[in-house]
XYZ file of C-alpha atoms in Angstrom:
350
model
C 16.440 7.161 -14.476
C 15.332 4.217 -16.913
C 11.007 3.558 -16.356
C 11.934 0.587 -18.111
C 11.883 -2.096 -15.953
C 15.203 -5.041 -15.900
C 14.204 -8.510 -16.164
C 13.990 -9.845 -12.224
C 11.204 -7.235 -12.436
C 9.141 -8.158 -15.498
C 10.556 -12.244 -14.029
C 7.920 -11.137 -11.067
C 5.619 -9.158 -12.747
C 5.190 -12.146 -14.926
C 4.651 -14.980 -12.122
C 2.225 -12.681 -10.472
C -0.048 -11.804 -13.504
C -0.219 -15.631 -13.892
C -1.119 -16.280 -10.609
C -3.818 -13.653 -10.539
C -5.108 -14.395 -13.627
C -6.628 -17.459 -11.925
C -9.154 -15.621 -10.398
C -8.650 -17.694 -7.172
C -10.386 -16.698 -3.889
C -8.358 -13.924 -1.738
C -7.413 -17.229 0.974
C -6.296 -19.130 -2.070
C -4.591 -16.689 -4.461
C -2.460 -15.525 -0.742
C -2.045 -19.315 -0.647
C -0.470 -19.486 -4.314
C 1.480 -16.479 -3.418
C 3.618 -17.896 -1.099
C 3.549 -20.889 -2.345
C 5.349 -19.143 -6.062
C 8.024 -17.571 -3.580
C 6.225 -14.618 -4.167
C 5.938 -12.712 -0.363
C 9.869 -13.940 0.323
C 11.526 -11.561 -2.494
C 12.433 -9.090 0.454
C 13.622 -11.085 2.774
C 17.222 -11.337 2.865
C 18.915 -14.325 0.748
C 20.285 -15.318 4.578
C 16.601 -16.140 5.106
C 15.919 -17.719 1.956
C 15.230 -14.601 0.275
C 16.069 -12.290 -2.959
C 16.599 -9.357 -0.925
C 15.029 -7.493 -3.464
C 14.810 -3.398 -3.143
C 11.290 -1.214 -3.165
C 11.187 -1.299 -7.151
C 11.757 -4.884 -7.962
C 8.780 -5.199 -5.255
C 7.164 -2.604 -6.691
C 6.470 -4.307 -9.951
C 4.501 -6.885 -7.870
C 2.264 -4.418 -6.245
C 1.944 -3.154 -9.566
C 0.096 -5.964 -10.576
C -1.733 -7.226 -7.406
C -3.420 -3.253 -8.086
C -3.606 -4.053 -11.693
C -6.128 -6.508 -10.902
C -7.660 -5.245 -7.689
C -6.578 -8.227 -5.853
C -8.464 -8.272 -2.055
C -5.545 -9.988 -0.492
C -2.709 -8.287 2.255
C -0.122 -7.617 -0.535
C 0.914 -3.982 0.459
C 0.240 -4.391 3.472
C 2.359 -7.694 4.674
C 4.987 -6.057 1.994
C 4.598 -2.535 1.517
C 3.976 -2.183 5.520
C 5.633 -5.141 7.037
C 8.004 -6.720 5.653
C 10.283 -3.945 3.741
C 10.233 -2.085 6.971
C 11.183 -5.058 9.089
C 14.521 -5.706 6.648
C 15.618 -1.961 6.682
C 14.859 -1.373 10.448
C 15.141 -4.693 12.861
C 18.138 -6.672 13.523
C 19.284 -9.736 12.457
C 17.358 -11.119 15.581
C 14.601 -9.499 14.754
C 14.326 -10.451 10.809
C 14.987 -14.292 11.576
C 12.275 -14.137 14.231
C 9.467 -12.101 12.575
C 9.781 -12.943 8.638
C 10.530 -16.538 9.653
C 7.591 -17.483 8.884
C 6.576 -15.167 5.918
C 7.215 -17.912 3.302
C 3.667 -19.516 4.360
C 1.630 -16.212 4.284
C 1.873 -14.566 7.520
C 0.666 -11.319 7.507
C 2.143 -7.914 8.809
C 0.657 -4.496 8.564
C 1.276 -0.925 9.655
C -0.554 1.314 11.482
C 0.090 5.547 9.480
C -3.153 6.698 10.386
C -3.963 8.769 14.760
C -7.258 9.990 14.753
C -6.556 13.335 12.437
C -3.591 12.762 11.300
C -1.913 10.603 8.484
C 1.904 9.480 9.044
C 2.265 12.155 11.729
C 5.280 13.309 12.339
C 4.972 13.784 15.735
C 2.654 10.094 16.744
C 0.532 11.162 19.798
C 1.065 6.607 20.766
C 3.171 6.896 23.718
C 5.873 3.967 24.590
C 7.759 3.634 27.842
C 9.835 1.203 28.837
C 8.648 -1.622 30.957
C 12.056 -2.103 32.863
C 12.283 -5.187 31.989
C 15.789 -6.068 31.859
C 16.191 -8.166 28.614
C 14.869 -6.538 25.853
C 13.611 -3.453 24.013
C 10.198 -4.474 25.569
C 7.855 -1.196 26.077
C 4.042 -0.246 27.438
C 2.533 1.116 25.086
C -1.123 3.949 24.671
C -2.474 5.276 22.590
C -5.090 5.095 19.788
C -4.557 4.926 15.720
C -7.525 4.040 12.752
C -7.518 2.145 8.924
C -5.198 -0.347 9.804
C -5.386 -2.466 6.649
C -5.675 -6.987 8.017
C -5.218 -5.906 11.169
C -7.052 -9.168 12.811
C -5.042 -11.526 10.935
C -1.558 -10.095 11.461
C 1.326 -11.658 12.766
C 2.505 -7.617 14.274
C 1.278 -4.645 13.431
C 3.862 -1.673 13.142
C 3.100 1.514 15.561
C 4.980 5.131 15.224
C 5.390 6.199 18.661
C 7.108 9.005 20.552
C 10.141 6.937 20.613
C 10.085 4.834 17.015
C 8.373 1.876 15.273
C 6.997 -0.498 17.444
C 5.482 -4.337 16.785
C 2.585 -4.646 18.789
C 0.914 -8.358 18.981
C -2.529 -7.530 17.797
C -3.777 -10.906 20.019
C -2.086 -9.192 22.990
C -3.673 -7.977 25.725
C -4.300 -3.916 26.476
C -4.796 -3.997 22.526
C -8.266 -3.759 21.744
C -9.746 -4.161 17.492
C -12.813 -2.490 16.058
C -13.783 -3.419 12.489
C -14.428 0.096 10.741
C -15.918 0.340 7.392
C -13.692 0.233 4.071
C -14.874 1.027 0.792
C -13.438 -1.527 -0.806
C -14.701 -4.190 2.300
C -11.245 -5.448 2.941
C -10.553 -5.740 6.682
C -9.737 -2.495 8.656
C -9.325 -1.286 12.396
C -9.031 0.734 14.775
C -6.538 -0.272 17.717
C -6.274 0.900 20.831
C -3.819 0.727 22.661
C -3.989 0.450 26.797
C -0.547 -0.645 28.109
C 0.025 -3.012 24.865
C 3.206 -4.394 25.134
C 5.812 -4.095 22.332
C 9.073 -4.651 21.282
C 10.873 -1.424 19.242
C 12.104 -1.930 15.563
C 13.704 1.244 14.986
C 14.406 4.084 16.581
C 13.254 7.895 16.617
C 12.410 9.637 13.801
C 14.724 8.337 11.056
C 12.496 5.304 11.884
C 9.455 7.011 11.865
C 10.486 8.219 8.127
C 11.622 5.183 7.181
C 8.672 3.549 7.340
C 7.004 5.954 5.958
C 9.232 5.868 2.908
C 8.758 2.531 1.736
C 4.752 2.446 3.016
C 4.282 5.555 0.396
C 6.301 3.843 -2.031
C 4.657 0.968 -2.197
C 0.896 3.078 -2.240
C 2.219 4.513 -5.372
C 3.098 1.305 -6.319
C -0.754 -0.254 -6.063
C -2.548 2.403 -6.832
C -0.825 2.837 -9.903
C -1.403 -1.026 -11.388
C -5.019 0.507 -9.802
C -5.243 3.188 -11.953
C -3.563 1.301 -15.000
C -6.210 -1.348 -14.840
C -9.157 0.391 -14.497
C -8.548 2.709 -17.278
C -7.622 -1.218 -19.062
C -10.629 -2.799 -18.173
C -13.038 0.452 -18.997
C -11.042 0.699 -22.539
C -11.767 -2.424 -23.513
C -15.750 -1.536 -22.143
C -15.854 1.270 -24.418
C -14.507 0.010 -27.302
C -16.596 -3.141 -27.656
C -20.249 -1.252 -26.300
C -22.279 0.292 -29.447
C -24.683 2.830 -28.971
C -26.677 4.231 -32.380
C -24.444 1.432 -33.876
C -20.923 2.679 -33.090
C -18.307 1.819 -30.380
C -18.511 4.628 -27.346
C -15.380 4.878 -28.302
C -15.808 6.499 -31.752
C -17.515 9.720 -29.579
C -15.689 12.722 -29.115
C -17.128 12.466 -26.273
C -15.590 9.298 -24.586
C -12.801 9.945 -26.083
C -11.582 13.116 -24.616
C -12.542 11.502 -21.039
C -10.941 8.572 -21.711
C -7.458 10.018 -22.591
C -7.796 12.328 -19.454
C -8.085 9.068 -18.013
C -4.787 7.836 -19.535
C -2.796 11.110 -18.648
C -3.644 10.239 -15.060
C -2.470 7.008 -15.205
C 0.649 7.839 -17.367
C 1.404 10.903 -14.992
C 1.025 8.579 -11.638
C 2.674 6.145 -13.325
C 6.380 7.916 -13.513
C 6.092 9.573 -10.794
C 5.337 6.815 -8.857
C 8.076 4.750 -10.251
C 10.258 7.830 -9.852
C 9.768 8.040 -5.598
C 9.973 4.280 -5.513
C 13.451 4.338 -7.142
C 14.412 7.208 -4.883
C 13.796 5.422 -1.854
C 15.318 2.129 -3.109
C 18.251 4.309 -4.030
C 18.960 5.825 -0.904
C 17.991 8.997 -2.676
C 16.311 12.027 -1.166
C 12.390 11.140 -1.813
C 10.392 13.107 0.069
C 9.384 15.851 -2.719
C 8.524 13.364 -5.050
C 6.653 11.040 -2.676
C 5.676 14.154 -1.963
C 3.979 14.698 -5.225
C 2.891 11.142 -6.128
C 0.834 11.192 -3.042
C -0.918 14.123 -3.723
C -1.953 13.475 -7.028
C -2.851 10.105 -5.779
C -5.215 11.918 -3.075
C -6.192 14.371 -5.673
C -6.655 13.358 -9.002
C -7.335 9.413 -8.511
C -10.923 9.195 -6.541
C -12.122 11.278 -9.799
C -10.832 9.525 -12.805
C -12.253 6.812 -10.795
C -15.551 8.533 -11.096
C -15.072 9.053 -14.741
C -14.900 5.926 -15.277
C -17.627 4.610 -13.245
C -19.460 7.451 -15.286
C -18.246 5.672 -19.166
C -19.451 1.799 -17.714
C -23.058 3.236 -17.182
C -25.267 1.679 -14.712
C -22.632 -1.855 -15.618
C -20.234 0.361 -13.162
C -22.317 -0.223 -10.378
C -22.588 -3.886 -11.257
C -21.255 -5.818 -7.829
C -20.712 -8.856 -10.508
C -18.772 -6.008 -12.209
C -14.696 -5.666 -10.884
C -14.925 -1.804 -11.704
C -16.239 -1.720 -7.541
C -12.868 -3.239 -6.459
C -10.409 -0.682 -8.135
C -12.741 2.572 -7.319
C -13.349 0.852 -2.834
C -9.024 -0.175 -3.063
C -7.915 3.169 -3.793
C -10.651 5.570 -2.271
C -9.475 3.770 0.967
C -6.069 4.380 0.006
C -6.350 8.344 -0.872
C -8.095 8.040 2.784
C -5.062 7.060 4.095
C -2.740 9.593 2.665
C -5.313 12.282 4.017
C -6.700 13.881 1.006
C -5.986 15.667 -1.371
C -5.898 19.221 0.654
C -3.521 17.818 3.523
C -1.574 16.236 1.439
C -1.733 19.507 -0.624
C -0.206 22.009 2.103
C 2.564 18.588 2.770
C 3.567 19.713 -0.453
C 2.982 23.761 -0.327
C 5.369 23.778 3.044
C 8.080 21.972 1.288
C 8.309 24.659 -1.307
C 7.993 27.068 0.734
C 11.277 25.795 2.299
C 12.862 25.375 -0.006
Protein backbone atom coordinates (compact mmCIF):
# COMPACT_ATOMS: atom_id res chain seq x y z
CA UNK A 1 0.00 0.00 0.00
CA UNK A 2 0.97 3.65 -0.41
CA UNK A 3 1.44 5.19 3.04
CA UNK A 4 1.29 8.75 1.68
CA UNK A 5 -1.83 10.70 2.58
CA UNK A 6 -4.12 11.51 -0.32
CA UNK A 7 -5.54 14.97 -1.02
CA UNK A 8 -8.62 14.41 1.14
CA UNK A 9 -6.59 13.27 4.12
CA UNK A 10 -4.17 16.17 3.68
CA UNK A 11 -7.05 18.63 3.63
CA UNK A 12 -8.63 17.13 6.75
CA UNK A 13 -5.31 17.17 8.60
CA UNK A 14 -4.61 20.75 7.52
CA UNK A 15 -7.91 22.07 8.88
CA UNK A 16 -7.51 20.12 12.12
CA UNK A 17 -3.94 21.33 12.60
CA UNK A 18 -4.99 24.94 12.11
CA UNK A 19 -7.69 24.65 14.78
CA UNK A 20 -5.43 22.79 17.20
CA UNK A 21 -2.76 25.48 16.82
CA UNK A 22 -5.18 28.01 18.32
CA UNK A 23 -4.77 26.26 21.70
CA UNK A 24 -8.42 26.68 22.63
CA UNK A 25 -9.97 25.29 25.79
CA UNK A 26 -11.48 21.81 25.27
CA UNK A 27 -15.12 22.92 24.99
CA UNK A 28 -14.25 25.75 22.61
CA UNK A 29 -12.04 23.46 20.54
CA UNK A 30 -14.79 20.86 20.26
CA UNK A 31 -17.21 23.57 19.14
CA UNK A 32 -14.65 24.75 16.58
CA UNK A 33 -14.30 21.20 15.24
CA UNK A 34 -18.07 21.02 14.86
CA UNK A 35 -18.26 24.41 13.15
CA UNK A 36 -15.54 23.35 10.70
CA UNK A 37 -17.58 20.22 9.82
CA UNK A 38 -14.79 17.93 10.98
CA UNK A 39 -17.19 15.83 13.03
CA UNK A 40 -19.45 15.01 10.07
CA UNK A 41 -16.75 13.69 7.74
CA UNK A 42 -17.79 10.05 8.16
CA UNK A 43 -21.52 10.70 7.86
CA UNK A 44 -23.28 9.52 4.70
CA UNK A 45 -23.78 12.21 2.08
CA UNK A 46 -27.56 12.08 2.59
CA UNK A 47 -26.94 13.32 6.15
CA UNK A 48 -24.66 16.13 5.03
CA UNK A 49 -21.41 14.24 5.46
CA UNK A 50 -18.63 13.20 3.14
CA UNK A 51 -18.84 9.44 3.63
CA UNK A 52 -15.15 9.26 4.50
CA UNK A 53 -13.48 6.02 5.53
CA UNK A 54 -11.81 4.85 8.73
CA UNK A 55 -8.44 5.79 7.25
CA UNK A 56 -9.64 9.27 6.28
CA UNK A 57 -11.05 9.94 9.74
CA UNK A 58 -7.83 8.48 11.11
CA UNK A 59 -5.93 11.41 9.60
CA UNK A 60 -8.02 13.71 11.80
CA UNK A 61 -7.55 11.53 14.89
CA UNK A 62 -3.80 11.43 14.34
CA UNK A 63 -3.63 15.23 14.41
CA UNK A 64 -5.74 15.29 17.58
CA UNK A 65 -3.24 12.86 19.09
CA UNK A 66 -0.27 14.87 17.83
CA UNK A 67 -1.57 17.83 19.83
CA UNK A 68 -2.72 15.63 22.76
CA UNK A 69 -5.98 17.57 22.64
CA UNK A 70 -8.32 16.56 25.51
CA UNK A 71 -11.49 16.43 23.40
CA UNK A 72 -13.87 13.48 22.77
CA UNK A 73 -12.77 12.96 19.16
CA UNK A 74 -11.71 9.33 19.59
CA UNK A 75 -14.80 8.43 21.61
CA UNK A 76 -17.23 10.20 19.29
CA UNK A 77 -15.75 9.35 15.90
CA UNK A 78 -13.84 6.11 16.49
CA UNK A 79 -16.10 4.52 19.09
CA UNK A 80 -19.41 6.03 17.96
CA UNK A 81 -19.97 7.61 14.56
CA UNK A 82 -17.95 5.17 12.45
CA UNK A 83 -19.48 2.05 14.08
CA UNK A 84 -22.99 3.52 13.80
CA UNK A 85 -22.45 4.16 10.09
CA UNK A 86 -21.14 0.60 9.67
CA UNK A 87 -23.83 -1.16 11.72
CA UNK A 88 -26.91 1.05 11.93
CA UNK A 89 -29.98 1.06 9.74
CA UNK A 90 -30.83 4.21 7.79
CA UNK A 91 -33.46 5.06 10.39
CA UNK A 92 -30.98 4.65 13.25
CA UNK A 93 -28.38 6.73 11.45
CA UNK A 94 -30.92 9.47 10.75
CA UNK A 95 -31.96 9.64 14.40
CA UNK A 96 -28.58 9.23 16.07
CA UNK A 97 -26.27 11.19 13.80
CA UNK A 98 -28.45 14.25 13.28
CA UNK A 99 -26.81 16.05 16.19
CA UNK A 100 -23.19 15.27 15.31
CA UNK A 101 -22.80 18.48 13.30
CA UNK A 102 -23.58 20.43 16.47
CA UNK A 103 -21.08 18.48 18.59
CA UNK A 104 -23.10 15.50 19.83
CA UNK A 105 -20.85 13.06 21.71
CA UNK A 106 -20.84 9.27 21.49
CA UNK A 107 -18.73 6.64 23.21
CA UNK A 108 -18.42 2.88 23.66
CA UNK A 109 -17.90 0.47 26.55
CA UNK A 110 -14.96 -1.64 25.41
CA UNK A 111 -13.93 -3.14 28.75
CA UNK A 112 -15.57 -5.30 31.40
CA UNK A 113 -14.02 -6.09 34.79
CA UNK A 114 -10.83 -7.98 33.93
CA UNK A 115 -11.71 -8.23 30.22
CA UNK A 116 -10.99 -5.85 27.36
CA UNK A 117 -12.73 -6.06 23.98
CA UNK A 118 -14.51 -9.25 25.14
CA UNK A 119 -15.38 -11.69 22.35
CA UNK A 120 -18.08 -13.19 24.58
CA UNK A 121 -19.38 -10.29 26.67
CA UNK A 122 -20.68 -10.95 30.16
CA UNK A 123 -23.17 -8.11 29.72
CA UNK A 124 -26.56 -9.64 28.91
CA UNK A 125 -29.42 -8.29 26.82
CA UNK A 126 -32.96 -9.69 26.71
CA UNK A 127 -35.95 -8.66 24.64
CA UNK A 128 -38.34 -6.36 26.45
CA UNK A 129 -41.42 -7.85 24.83
CA UNK A 130 -42.38 -4.57 23.20
CA UNK A 131 -43.83 -5.00 19.74
CA UNK A 132 -42.04 -2.03 18.17
CA UNK A 133 -38.31 -1.89 17.65
CA UNK A 134 -35.41 -3.99 18.86
CA UNK A 135 -35.63 -2.99 22.52
CA UNK A 136 -33.65 -4.92 25.14
CA UNK A 137 -33.17 -5.02 28.89
CA UNK A 138 -29.44 -4.86 29.54
CA UNK A 139 -27.60 -6.00 32.67
CA UNK A 140 -23.92 -5.95 33.55
CA UNK A 141 -20.92 -3.79 34.40
CA UNK A 142 -18.53 -2.04 32.04
CA UNK A 143 -15.41 -0.03 32.80
CA UNK A 144 -13.19 2.71 31.40
CA UNK A 145 -15.93 4.37 29.35
CA UNK A 146 -14.63 7.77 28.20
CA UNK A 147 -16.92 10.82 28.23
CA UNK A 148 -19.92 8.68 29.24
CA UNK A 149 -21.64 11.45 31.20
CA UNK A 150 -21.76 13.77 28.20
CA UNK A 151 -22.54 11.09 25.60
CA UNK A 152 -25.82 10.92 23.71
CA UNK A 153 -25.51 7.13 23.51
CA UNK A 154 -23.04 4.49 24.70
CA UNK A 155 -22.37 1.53 22.41
CA UNK A 156 -22.31 -1.53 24.68
CA UNK A 157 -21.13 -5.00 23.58
CA UNK A 158 -23.54 -7.64 24.89
CA UNK A 159 -24.19 -11.35 24.42
CA UNK A 160 -26.59 -10.56 21.55
CA UNK A 161 -24.55 -7.87 19.80
CA UNK A 162 -23.98 -4.13 20.12
CA UNK A 163 -26.68 -2.27 22.04
CA UNK A 164 -27.21 1.48 22.29
CA UNK A 165 -27.72 2.77 25.83
CA UNK A 166 -28.79 6.25 26.90
CA UNK A 167 -26.48 7.04 29.85
CA UNK A 168 -29.17 9.24 31.40
CA UNK A 169 -31.90 6.61 31.33
CA UNK A 170 -33.31 4.54 34.18
CA UNK A 171 -31.20 1.59 35.27
CA UNK A 172 -27.90 3.23 34.32
CA UNK A 173 -25.47 4.19 37.09
CA UNK A 174 -22.34 6.16 36.20
CA UNK A 175 -19.40 6.22 38.61
CA UNK A 176 -16.42 8.45 37.79
CA UNK A 177 -13.11 6.56 37.80
CA UNK A 178 -9.58 7.97 37.69
CA UNK A 179 -7.60 8.22 34.48
CA UNK A 180 -3.94 9.03 33.92
CA UNK A 181 -4.78 11.88 31.56
CA UNK A 182 -7.48 13.42 33.72
CA UNK A 183 -10.05 12.96 30.94
CA UNK A 184 -13.50 11.92 32.20
CA UNK A 185 -13.88 8.17 32.47
CA UNK A 186 -16.64 6.10 34.05
CA UNK A 187 -17.66 2.69 35.28
CA UNK A 188 -21.24 1.93 34.29
CA UNK A 189 -23.59 -0.48 36.03
CA UNK A 190 -26.57 -1.53 33.92
CA UNK A 191 -29.56 -2.82 35.88
CA UNK A 192 -32.40 -3.63 33.49
CA UNK A 193 -31.43 -0.60 31.44
CA UNK A 194 -33.39 -0.26 28.22
CA UNK A 195 -31.35 -0.30 25.03
CA UNK A 196 -31.75 -0.54 21.28
CA UNK A 197 -29.97 -3.15 19.21
CA UNK A 198 -27.50 -1.56 16.77
CA UNK A 199 -25.96 -4.70 15.34
CA UNK A 200 -26.65 -8.36 16.07
CA UNK A 201 -24.21 -11.16 16.71
CA UNK A 202 -20.49 -11.70 16.89
CA UNK A 203 -19.79 -9.96 13.58
CA UNK A 204 -21.30 -6.73 14.91
CA UNK A 205 -19.02 -6.94 17.95
CA UNK A 206 -15.99 -7.54 15.76
CA UNK A 207 -16.92 -4.60 13.51
CA UNK A 208 -17.06 -2.31 16.53
CA UNK A 209 -13.76 -3.65 17.84
CA UNK A 210 -11.97 -3.38 14.49
CA UNK A 211 -13.00 0.24 14.00
CA UNK A 212 -12.24 1.14 17.62
CA UNK A 213 -8.79 -0.46 17.49
CA UNK A 214 -7.92 1.23 14.20
CA UNK A 215 -9.01 4.57 15.66
CA UNK A 216 -6.96 4.02 18.81
CA UNK A 217 -3.96 3.29 16.61
CA UNK A 218 -4.44 6.56 14.73
CA UNK A 219 -4.58 8.58 17.95
CA UNK A 220 -1.56 6.87 19.51
CA UNK A 221 0.37 7.34 16.26
CA UNK A 222 -0.15 11.06 16.73
CA UNK A 223 0.59 10.98 20.45
CA UNK A 224 3.99 9.35 20.04
CA UNK A 225 4.93 11.46 17.03
CA UNK A 226 3.95 14.64 18.85
CA UNK A 227 5.84 13.68 21.99
CA UNK A 228 8.96 12.82 19.98
CA UNK A 229 8.80 16.17 18.17
CA UNK A 230 8.35 18.00 21.47
CA UNK A 231 11.34 16.20 22.98
CA UNK A 232 13.53 16.71 19.91
CA UNK A 233 12.88 20.45 20.08
CA UNK A 234 13.75 20.47 23.78
CA UNK A 235 17.04 18.59 23.54
CA UNK A 236 18.01 20.64 20.52
CA UNK A 237 17.68 23.91 22.42
CA UNK A 238 18.52 22.94 26.00
CA UNK A 239 22.25 23.16 26.78
CA UNK A 240 24.45 21.40 29.31
CA UNK A 241 28.18 22.02 29.62
CA UNK A 242 27.85 24.57 26.85
CA UNK A 243 26.43 22.11 24.31
CA UNK A 244 22.88 21.15 23.23
CA UNK A 245 21.67 17.96 24.90
CA UNK A 246 21.11 16.42 21.48
CA UNK A 247 24.86 16.35 20.84
CA UNK A 248 25.46 13.87 23.67
CA UNK A 249 25.61 10.29 22.42
CA UNK A 250 23.42 8.78 25.14
CA UNK A 251 20.69 11.34 24.49
CA UNK A 252 20.90 10.87 20.73
CA UNK A 253 20.57 7.09 21.11
CA UNK A 254 17.48 7.38 23.30
CA UNK A 255 15.65 9.83 21.03
CA UNK A 256 16.58 7.62 18.06
CA UNK A 257 14.98 4.61 19.76
CA UNK A 258 11.85 6.67 20.41
CA UNK A 259 11.77 7.71 16.76
CA UNK A 260 11.98 4.07 15.66
CA UNK A 261 9.04 3.24 17.93
CA UNK A 262 7.09 6.13 16.45
CA UNK A 263 7.73 5.18 12.84
CA UNK A 264 6.99 1.50 13.46
CA UNK A 265 3.69 2.40 15.07
CA UNK A 266 2.85 4.73 12.18
CA UNK A 267 3.35 1.98 9.61
CA UNK A 268 1.42 -0.73 11.44
CA UNK A 269 -1.45 1.56 12.50
CA UNK A 270 -1.89 2.93 8.98
CA UNK A 271 -1.75 -0.55 7.49
CA UNK A 272 -4.38 -1.79 9.94
CA UNK A 273 -6.61 1.22 9.32
CA UNK A 274 -6.35 0.81 5.55
CA UNK A 275 -7.25 -2.88 5.74
CA UNK A 276 -10.28 -2.08 7.90
CA UNK A 277 -11.37 0.61 5.44
CA UNK A 278 -11.00 -1.75 2.48
CA UNK A 279 -12.94 -4.56 4.14
CA UNK A 280 -9.88 -6.82 4.20
CA UNK A 281 -8.79 -9.14 7.01
CA UNK A 282 -7.11 -6.72 9.40
CA UNK A 283 -6.94 -8.79 12.56
CA UNK A 284 -3.24 -9.66 12.43
CA UNK A 285 -2.31 -6.03 11.82
CA UNK A 286 -4.62 -4.87 14.60
CA UNK A 287 -3.22 -7.44 17.05
CA UNK A 288 0.38 -6.46 16.32
CA UNK A 289 -0.50 -2.77 16.53
CA UNK A 290 -2.27 -3.19 19.87
CA UNK A 291 0.66 -5.16 21.28
CA UNK A 292 3.13 -2.52 20.10
CA UNK A 293 1.07 0.21 21.76
CA UNK A 294 0.75 -1.67 25.04
CA UNK A 295 4.38 -2.83 25.14
CA UNK A 296 6.43 -0.02 23.62
CA UNK A 297 4.50 3.22 23.91
CA UNK A 298 4.42 3.64 27.73
CA UNK A 299 8.14 2.82 27.91
CA UNK A 300 8.89 5.28 25.12
CA UNK A 301 6.92 8.01 26.86
CA UNK A 302 8.92 7.33 30.01
CA UNK A 303 12.17 7.84 28.06
CA UNK A 304 10.87 11.09 26.62
CA UNK A 305 10.01 12.26 30.14
CA UNK A 306 13.53 11.37 31.22
CA UNK A 307 15.05 13.38 28.38
CA UNK A 308 13.09 16.42 29.54
CA UNK A 309 14.46 16.20 33.07
CA UNK A 310 12.37 18.04 35.65
CA UNK A 311 10.49 19.93 32.95
CA UNK A 312 8.76 16.71 31.94
CA UNK A 313 6.68 16.57 35.12
CA UNK A 314 5.65 20.24 35.04
CA UNK A 315 1.87 20.35 34.56
CA UNK A 316 2.19 23.67 32.74
CA UNK A 317 4.26 21.88 30.07
CA UNK A 318 2.29 19.68 27.62
CA UNK A 319 4.28 16.42 27.84
CA UNK A 320 2.13 15.03 30.65
CA UNK A 321 -0.90 15.12 28.34
CA UNK A 322 0.83 12.79 25.88
CA UNK A 323 2.00 10.36 28.56
CA UNK A 324 -1.36 10.31 30.35
CA UNK A 325 -3.38 9.70 27.20
CA UNK A 326 -0.98 6.96 26.05
CA UNK A 327 -1.19 5.18 29.42
CA UNK A 328 -4.99 5.31 29.37
CA UNK A 329 -5.17 3.77 25.90
CA UNK A 330 -2.58 1.09 26.72
CA UNK A 331 -4.69 0.17 29.75
CA UNK A 332 -7.87 0.09 27.66
CA UNK A 333 -6.17 -2.39 25.34
CA UNK A 334 -5.51 -4.72 28.27
CA UNK A 335 -1.76 -4.38 28.68
CA UNK A 336 1.20 -5.95 26.93
CA UNK A 337 0.86 -9.52 28.28
CA UNK A 338 -2.78 -9.77 27.23
CA UNK A 339 -2.04 -8.42 23.78
CA UNK A 340 0.96 -10.72 23.33
CA UNK A 341 -1.24 -13.69 24.22
CA UNK A 342 -3.64 -12.68 21.44
CA UNK A 343 -0.80 -12.38 18.93
CA UNK A 344 0.51 -15.79 20.01
CA UNK A 345 -2.91 -17.40 19.77
CA UNK A 346 -3.32 -16.07 16.24
CA UNK A 347 0.12 -17.33 15.22
CA UNK A 348 -0.51 -20.80 16.69
CA UNK A 349 -3.78 -21.11 14.77
CA UNK A 350 -2.22 -20.45 11.35
